[in-house]
PDB file of C-alpha atoms in Angstrom:
ATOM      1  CA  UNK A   7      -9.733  12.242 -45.759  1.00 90.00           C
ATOM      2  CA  UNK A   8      -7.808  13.411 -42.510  1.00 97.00           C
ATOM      3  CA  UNK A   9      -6.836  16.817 -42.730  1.00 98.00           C
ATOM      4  CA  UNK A  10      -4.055  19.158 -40.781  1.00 99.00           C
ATOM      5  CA  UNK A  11      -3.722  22.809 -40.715  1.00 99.00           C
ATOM      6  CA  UNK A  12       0.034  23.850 -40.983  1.00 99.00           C
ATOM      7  CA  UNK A  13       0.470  27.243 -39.539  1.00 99.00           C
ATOM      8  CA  UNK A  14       4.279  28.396 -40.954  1.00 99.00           C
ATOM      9  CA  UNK A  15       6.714  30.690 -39.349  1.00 98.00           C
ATOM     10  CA  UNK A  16       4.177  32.809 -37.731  1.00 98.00           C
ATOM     11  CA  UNK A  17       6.512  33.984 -35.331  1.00 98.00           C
ATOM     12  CA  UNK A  18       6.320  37.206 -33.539  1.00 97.00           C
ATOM     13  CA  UNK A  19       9.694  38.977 -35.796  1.00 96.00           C
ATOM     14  CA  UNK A  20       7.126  38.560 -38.685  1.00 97.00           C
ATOM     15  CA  UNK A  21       4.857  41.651 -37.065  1.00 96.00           C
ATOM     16  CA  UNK A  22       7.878  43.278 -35.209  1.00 92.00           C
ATOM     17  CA  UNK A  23       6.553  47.091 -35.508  1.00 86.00           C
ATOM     18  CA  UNK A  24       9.591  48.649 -37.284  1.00 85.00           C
ATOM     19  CA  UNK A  25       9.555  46.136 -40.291  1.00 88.00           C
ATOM     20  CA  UNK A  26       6.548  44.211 -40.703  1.00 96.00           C
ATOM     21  CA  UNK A  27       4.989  41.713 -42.822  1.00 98.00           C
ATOM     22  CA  UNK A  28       2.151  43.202 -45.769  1.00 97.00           C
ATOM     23  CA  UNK A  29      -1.161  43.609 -44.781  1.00 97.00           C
ATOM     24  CA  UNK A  30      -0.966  41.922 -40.774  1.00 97.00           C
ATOM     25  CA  UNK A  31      -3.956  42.757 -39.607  1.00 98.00           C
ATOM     26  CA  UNK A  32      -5.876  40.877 -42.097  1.00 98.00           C
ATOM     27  CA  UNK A  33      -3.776  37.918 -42.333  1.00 98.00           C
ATOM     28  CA  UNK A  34      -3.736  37.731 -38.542  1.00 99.00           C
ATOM     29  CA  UNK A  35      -7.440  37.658 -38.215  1.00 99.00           C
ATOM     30  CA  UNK A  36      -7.848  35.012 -41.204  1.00 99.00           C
ATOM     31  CA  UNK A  37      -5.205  32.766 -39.542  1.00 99.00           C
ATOM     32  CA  UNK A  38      -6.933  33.185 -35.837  1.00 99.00           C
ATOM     33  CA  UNK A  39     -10.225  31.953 -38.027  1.00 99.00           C
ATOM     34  CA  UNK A  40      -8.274  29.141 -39.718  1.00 99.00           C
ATOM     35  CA  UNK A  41      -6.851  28.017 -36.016  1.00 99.00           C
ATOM     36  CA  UNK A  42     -10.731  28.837 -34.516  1.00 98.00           C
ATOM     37  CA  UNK A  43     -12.202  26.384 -36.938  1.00 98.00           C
ATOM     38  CA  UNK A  44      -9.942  23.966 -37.065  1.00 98.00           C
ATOM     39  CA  UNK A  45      -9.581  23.699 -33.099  1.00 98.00           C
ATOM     40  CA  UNK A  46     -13.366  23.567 -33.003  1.00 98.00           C
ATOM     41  CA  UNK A  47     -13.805  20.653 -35.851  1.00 96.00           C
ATOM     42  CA  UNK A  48     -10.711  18.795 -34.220  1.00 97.00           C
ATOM     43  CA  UNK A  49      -8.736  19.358 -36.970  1.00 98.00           C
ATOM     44  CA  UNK A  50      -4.836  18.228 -36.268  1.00 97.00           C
ATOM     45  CA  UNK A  51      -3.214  21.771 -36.117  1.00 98.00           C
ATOM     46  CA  UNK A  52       0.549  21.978 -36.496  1.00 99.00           C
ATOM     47  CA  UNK A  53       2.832  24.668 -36.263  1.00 99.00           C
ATOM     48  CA  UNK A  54       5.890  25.200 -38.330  1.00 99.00           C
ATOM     49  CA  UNK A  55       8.708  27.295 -36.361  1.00 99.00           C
ATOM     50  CA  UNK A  56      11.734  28.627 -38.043  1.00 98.00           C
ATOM     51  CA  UNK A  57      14.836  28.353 -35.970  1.00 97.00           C
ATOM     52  CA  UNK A  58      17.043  31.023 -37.046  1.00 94.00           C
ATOM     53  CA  UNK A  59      20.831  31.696 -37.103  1.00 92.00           C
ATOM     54  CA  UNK A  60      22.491  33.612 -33.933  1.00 92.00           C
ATOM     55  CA  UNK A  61      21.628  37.224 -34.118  1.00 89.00           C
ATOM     56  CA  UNK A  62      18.977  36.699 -35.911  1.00 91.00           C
ATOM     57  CA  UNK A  63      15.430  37.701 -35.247  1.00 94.00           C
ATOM     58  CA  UNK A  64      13.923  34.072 -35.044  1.00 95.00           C
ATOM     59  CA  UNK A  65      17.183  32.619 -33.184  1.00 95.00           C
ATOM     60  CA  UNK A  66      15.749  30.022 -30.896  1.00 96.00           C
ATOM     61  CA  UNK A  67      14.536  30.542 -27.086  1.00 96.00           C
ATOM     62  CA  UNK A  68      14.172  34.550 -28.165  1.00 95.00           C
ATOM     63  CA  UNK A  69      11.164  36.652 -28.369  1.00 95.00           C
ATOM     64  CA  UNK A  70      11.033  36.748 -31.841  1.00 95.00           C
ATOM     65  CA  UNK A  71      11.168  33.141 -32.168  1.00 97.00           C
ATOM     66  CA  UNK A  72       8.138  32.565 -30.055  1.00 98.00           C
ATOM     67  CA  UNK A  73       4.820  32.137 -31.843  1.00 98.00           C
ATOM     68  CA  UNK A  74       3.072  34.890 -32.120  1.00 98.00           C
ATOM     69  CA  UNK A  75       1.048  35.600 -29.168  1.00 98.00           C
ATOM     70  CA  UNK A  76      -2.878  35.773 -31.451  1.00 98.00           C
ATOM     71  CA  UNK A  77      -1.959  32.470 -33.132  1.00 98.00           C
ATOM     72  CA  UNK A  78      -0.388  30.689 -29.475  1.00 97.00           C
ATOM     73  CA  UNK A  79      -0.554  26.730 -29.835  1.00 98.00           C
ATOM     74  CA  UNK A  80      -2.198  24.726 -26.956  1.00 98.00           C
ATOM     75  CA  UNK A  81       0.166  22.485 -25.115  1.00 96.00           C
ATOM     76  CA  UNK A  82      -0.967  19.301 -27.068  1.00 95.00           C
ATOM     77  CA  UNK A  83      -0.608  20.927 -30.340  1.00 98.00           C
ATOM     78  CA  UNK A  84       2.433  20.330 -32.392  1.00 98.00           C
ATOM     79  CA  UNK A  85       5.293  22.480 -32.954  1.00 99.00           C
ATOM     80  CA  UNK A  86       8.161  21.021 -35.738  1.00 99.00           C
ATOM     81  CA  UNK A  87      10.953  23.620 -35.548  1.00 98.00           C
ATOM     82  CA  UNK A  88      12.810  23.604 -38.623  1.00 98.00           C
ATOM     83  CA  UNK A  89      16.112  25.582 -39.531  1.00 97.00           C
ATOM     84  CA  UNK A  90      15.678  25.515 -43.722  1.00 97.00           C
ATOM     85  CA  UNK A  91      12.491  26.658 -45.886  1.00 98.00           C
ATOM     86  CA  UNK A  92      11.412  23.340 -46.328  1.00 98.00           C
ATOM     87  CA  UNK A  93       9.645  21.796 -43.055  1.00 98.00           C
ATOM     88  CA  UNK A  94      10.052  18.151 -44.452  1.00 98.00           C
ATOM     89  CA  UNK A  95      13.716  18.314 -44.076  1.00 98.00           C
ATOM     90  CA  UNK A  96      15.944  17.171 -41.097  1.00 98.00           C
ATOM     91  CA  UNK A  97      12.376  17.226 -39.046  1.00 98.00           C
ATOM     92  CA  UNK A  98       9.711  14.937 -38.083  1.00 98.00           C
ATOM     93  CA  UNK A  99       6.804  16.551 -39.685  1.00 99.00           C
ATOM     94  CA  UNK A 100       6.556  13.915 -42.484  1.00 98.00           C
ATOM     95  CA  UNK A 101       6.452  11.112 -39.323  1.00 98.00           C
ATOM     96  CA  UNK A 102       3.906  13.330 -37.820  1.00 98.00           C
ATOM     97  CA  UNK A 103       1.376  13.621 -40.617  1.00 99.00           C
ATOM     98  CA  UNK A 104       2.215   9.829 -41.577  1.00 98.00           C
ATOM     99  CA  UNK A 105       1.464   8.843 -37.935  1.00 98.00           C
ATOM    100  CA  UNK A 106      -2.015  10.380 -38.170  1.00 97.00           C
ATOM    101  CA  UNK A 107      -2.786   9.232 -41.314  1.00 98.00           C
ATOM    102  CA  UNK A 108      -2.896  12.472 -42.826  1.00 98.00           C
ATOM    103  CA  UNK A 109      -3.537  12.772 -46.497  1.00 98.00           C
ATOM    104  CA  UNK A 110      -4.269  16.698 -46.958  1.00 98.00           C
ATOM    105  CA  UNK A 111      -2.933  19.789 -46.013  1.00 99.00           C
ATOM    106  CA  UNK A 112      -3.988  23.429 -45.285  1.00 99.00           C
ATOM    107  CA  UNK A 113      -1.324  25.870 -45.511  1.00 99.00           C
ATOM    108  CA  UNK A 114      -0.945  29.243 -43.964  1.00 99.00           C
ATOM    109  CA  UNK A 115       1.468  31.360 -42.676  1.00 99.00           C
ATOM    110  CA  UNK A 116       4.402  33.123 -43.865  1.00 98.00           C
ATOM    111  CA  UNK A 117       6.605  34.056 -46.058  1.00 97.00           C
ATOM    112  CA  UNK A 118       4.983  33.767 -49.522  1.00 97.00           C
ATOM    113  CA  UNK A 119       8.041  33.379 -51.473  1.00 97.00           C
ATOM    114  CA  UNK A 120      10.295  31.367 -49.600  1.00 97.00           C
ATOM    115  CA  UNK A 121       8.973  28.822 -46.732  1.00 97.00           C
ATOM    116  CA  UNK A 122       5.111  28.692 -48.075  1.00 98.00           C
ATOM    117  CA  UNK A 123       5.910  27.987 -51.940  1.00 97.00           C
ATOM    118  CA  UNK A 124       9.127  25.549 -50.530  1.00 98.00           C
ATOM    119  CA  UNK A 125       6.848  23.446 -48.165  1.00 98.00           C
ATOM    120  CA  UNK A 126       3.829  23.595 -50.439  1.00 97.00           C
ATOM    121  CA  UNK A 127       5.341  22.379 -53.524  1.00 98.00           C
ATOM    122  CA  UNK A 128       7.773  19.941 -51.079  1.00 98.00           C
ATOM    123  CA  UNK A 129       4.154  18.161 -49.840  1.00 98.00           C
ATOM    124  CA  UNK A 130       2.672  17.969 -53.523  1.00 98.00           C
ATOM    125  CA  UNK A 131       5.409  15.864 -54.654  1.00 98.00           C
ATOM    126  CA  UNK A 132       5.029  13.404 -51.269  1.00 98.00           C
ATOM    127  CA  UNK A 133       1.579  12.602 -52.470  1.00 98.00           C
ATOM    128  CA  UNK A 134      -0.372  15.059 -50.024  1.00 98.00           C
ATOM    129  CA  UNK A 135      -3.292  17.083 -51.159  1.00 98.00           C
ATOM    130  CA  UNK A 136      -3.135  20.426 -50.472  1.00 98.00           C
ATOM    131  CA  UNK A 137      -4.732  23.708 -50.206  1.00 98.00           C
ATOM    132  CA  UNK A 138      -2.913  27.158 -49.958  1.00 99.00           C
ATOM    133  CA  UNK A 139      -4.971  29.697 -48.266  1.00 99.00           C
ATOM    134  CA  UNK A 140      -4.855  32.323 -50.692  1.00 98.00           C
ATOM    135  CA  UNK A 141      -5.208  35.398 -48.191  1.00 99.00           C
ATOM    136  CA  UNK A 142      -4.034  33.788 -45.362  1.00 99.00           C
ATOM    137  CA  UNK A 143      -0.396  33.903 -46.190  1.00 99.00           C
ATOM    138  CA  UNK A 144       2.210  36.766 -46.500  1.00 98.00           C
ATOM    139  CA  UNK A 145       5.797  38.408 -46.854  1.00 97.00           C
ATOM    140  CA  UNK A 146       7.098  41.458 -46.456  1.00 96.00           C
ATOM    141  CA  UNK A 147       8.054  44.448 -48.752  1.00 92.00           C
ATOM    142  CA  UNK A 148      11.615  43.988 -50.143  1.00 91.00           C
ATOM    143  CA  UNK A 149      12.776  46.608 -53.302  1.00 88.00           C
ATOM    144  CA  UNK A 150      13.471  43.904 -55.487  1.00 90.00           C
ATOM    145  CA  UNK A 151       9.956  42.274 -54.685  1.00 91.00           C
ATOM    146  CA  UNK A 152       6.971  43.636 -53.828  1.00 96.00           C
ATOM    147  CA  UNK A 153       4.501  41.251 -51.080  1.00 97.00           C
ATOM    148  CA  UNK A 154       1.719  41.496 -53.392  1.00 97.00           C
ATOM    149  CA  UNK A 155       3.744  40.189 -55.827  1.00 97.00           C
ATOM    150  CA  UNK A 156       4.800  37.355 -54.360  1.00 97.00           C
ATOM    151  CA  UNK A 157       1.342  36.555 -52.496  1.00 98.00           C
ATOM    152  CA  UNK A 158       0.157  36.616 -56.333  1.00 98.00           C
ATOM    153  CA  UNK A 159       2.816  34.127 -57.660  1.00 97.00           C
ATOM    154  CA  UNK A 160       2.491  32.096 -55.016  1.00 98.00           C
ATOM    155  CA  UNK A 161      -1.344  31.858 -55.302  1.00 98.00           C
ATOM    156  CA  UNK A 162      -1.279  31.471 -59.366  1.00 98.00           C
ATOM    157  CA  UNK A 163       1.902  29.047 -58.940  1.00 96.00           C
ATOM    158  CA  UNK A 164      -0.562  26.722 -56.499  1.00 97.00           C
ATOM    159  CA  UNK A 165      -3.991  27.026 -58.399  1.00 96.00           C
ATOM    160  CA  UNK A 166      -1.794  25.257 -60.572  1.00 96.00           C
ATOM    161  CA  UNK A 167      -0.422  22.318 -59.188  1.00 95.00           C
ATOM    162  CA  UNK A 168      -2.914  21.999 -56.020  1.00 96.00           C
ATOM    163  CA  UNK A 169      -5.862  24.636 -55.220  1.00 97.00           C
ATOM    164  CA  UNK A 170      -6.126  27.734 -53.721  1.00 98.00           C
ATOM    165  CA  UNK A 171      -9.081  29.209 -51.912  1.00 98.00           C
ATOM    166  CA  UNK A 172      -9.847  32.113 -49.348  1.00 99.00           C
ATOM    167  CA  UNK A 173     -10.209  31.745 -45.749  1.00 99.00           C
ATOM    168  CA  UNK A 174     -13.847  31.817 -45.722  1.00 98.00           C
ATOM    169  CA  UNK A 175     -14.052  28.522 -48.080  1.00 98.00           C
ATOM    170  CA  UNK A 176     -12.101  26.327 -45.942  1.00 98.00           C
ATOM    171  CA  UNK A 177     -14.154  23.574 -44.300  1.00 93.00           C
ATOM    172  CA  UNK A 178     -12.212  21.083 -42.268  1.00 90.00           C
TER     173      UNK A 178
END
């Protein structure tokens, strides 16, 4: 079964020093190992970009926007910039993955709650098999919501309706 890594919204605002996502360091190095393998396999690897509104810290052609510098794409690896939480919509990832005859998905990236969960569950009901890397995704620390919270939901809400495993179990 062909397989593609989606890397999501790892953009450099997410590790912006004065308000960061939870626990960086580790998800950095577990998404550099997820890239690492899969670029060594020959794994498709596609990024997911958010393209944020104007002042905002992801607006397009900023620094923020760019991907972040540990996780940077080589030129013939994708990049679908999307401007809502779900990648599938108003882009060509779906023509992508269709193209290459991809059936399942590894998801990583960012944020838990929002553009993870909405793409995840978005690519379950297509038909694609998927895999949410359980400590290879994030948010950030809101007061209504704590990260670990929502890393939790996320990873109970997919062990449900796909699988869930830690970096060090995915094989491409």
């Amino acid at each position: 079964m062909k397989t593609a890594l989606l890397v999501i919204d790892a953009q450099a605002n997410m590790f912006d020093e004065e308000f960061c996502v939870y626990n960086a360091e580790k998800i950095t190095k577990n998404i550099c190992a997820l890239i690492a393998k899969a670029r060594e396999i020959g794994t498709h690897l596609i990024y997911i970009r958010n393209n944020g509104g104007e002042d905002g810290p992801d607006q397009p052609n900023t620094p923020g926007w760019e991907i972040h510098t540990p996780f940077a794409p080589l030129p013939e690896e994708k990049i679908v910039d999307k401007t809502s939480a779900d990648a599938f919509e108003n882009t060509d990832l779906q023509e992508i993955l269709d193209k290459q005859k991809i059936e399942y998905l590894i998801i990583a990236g960012m944020q838990s709650e929002v553009c993870i969960t909405t793409i995840g569950e978005r690519a379950v009901a297509l038909g694609y098999q998927l895999t949410l890397v359980e400590d290879a995704h994030t948010t950030f620390d809101f007061d209504d919501l704590r990260a670990t919270d929502a890393i939790q939901t996320a990873n109970e809400k997919f062990s449900e309706i796909a699988s869930c495993k830690k970096t060090g179990e995915i094989f491409f």
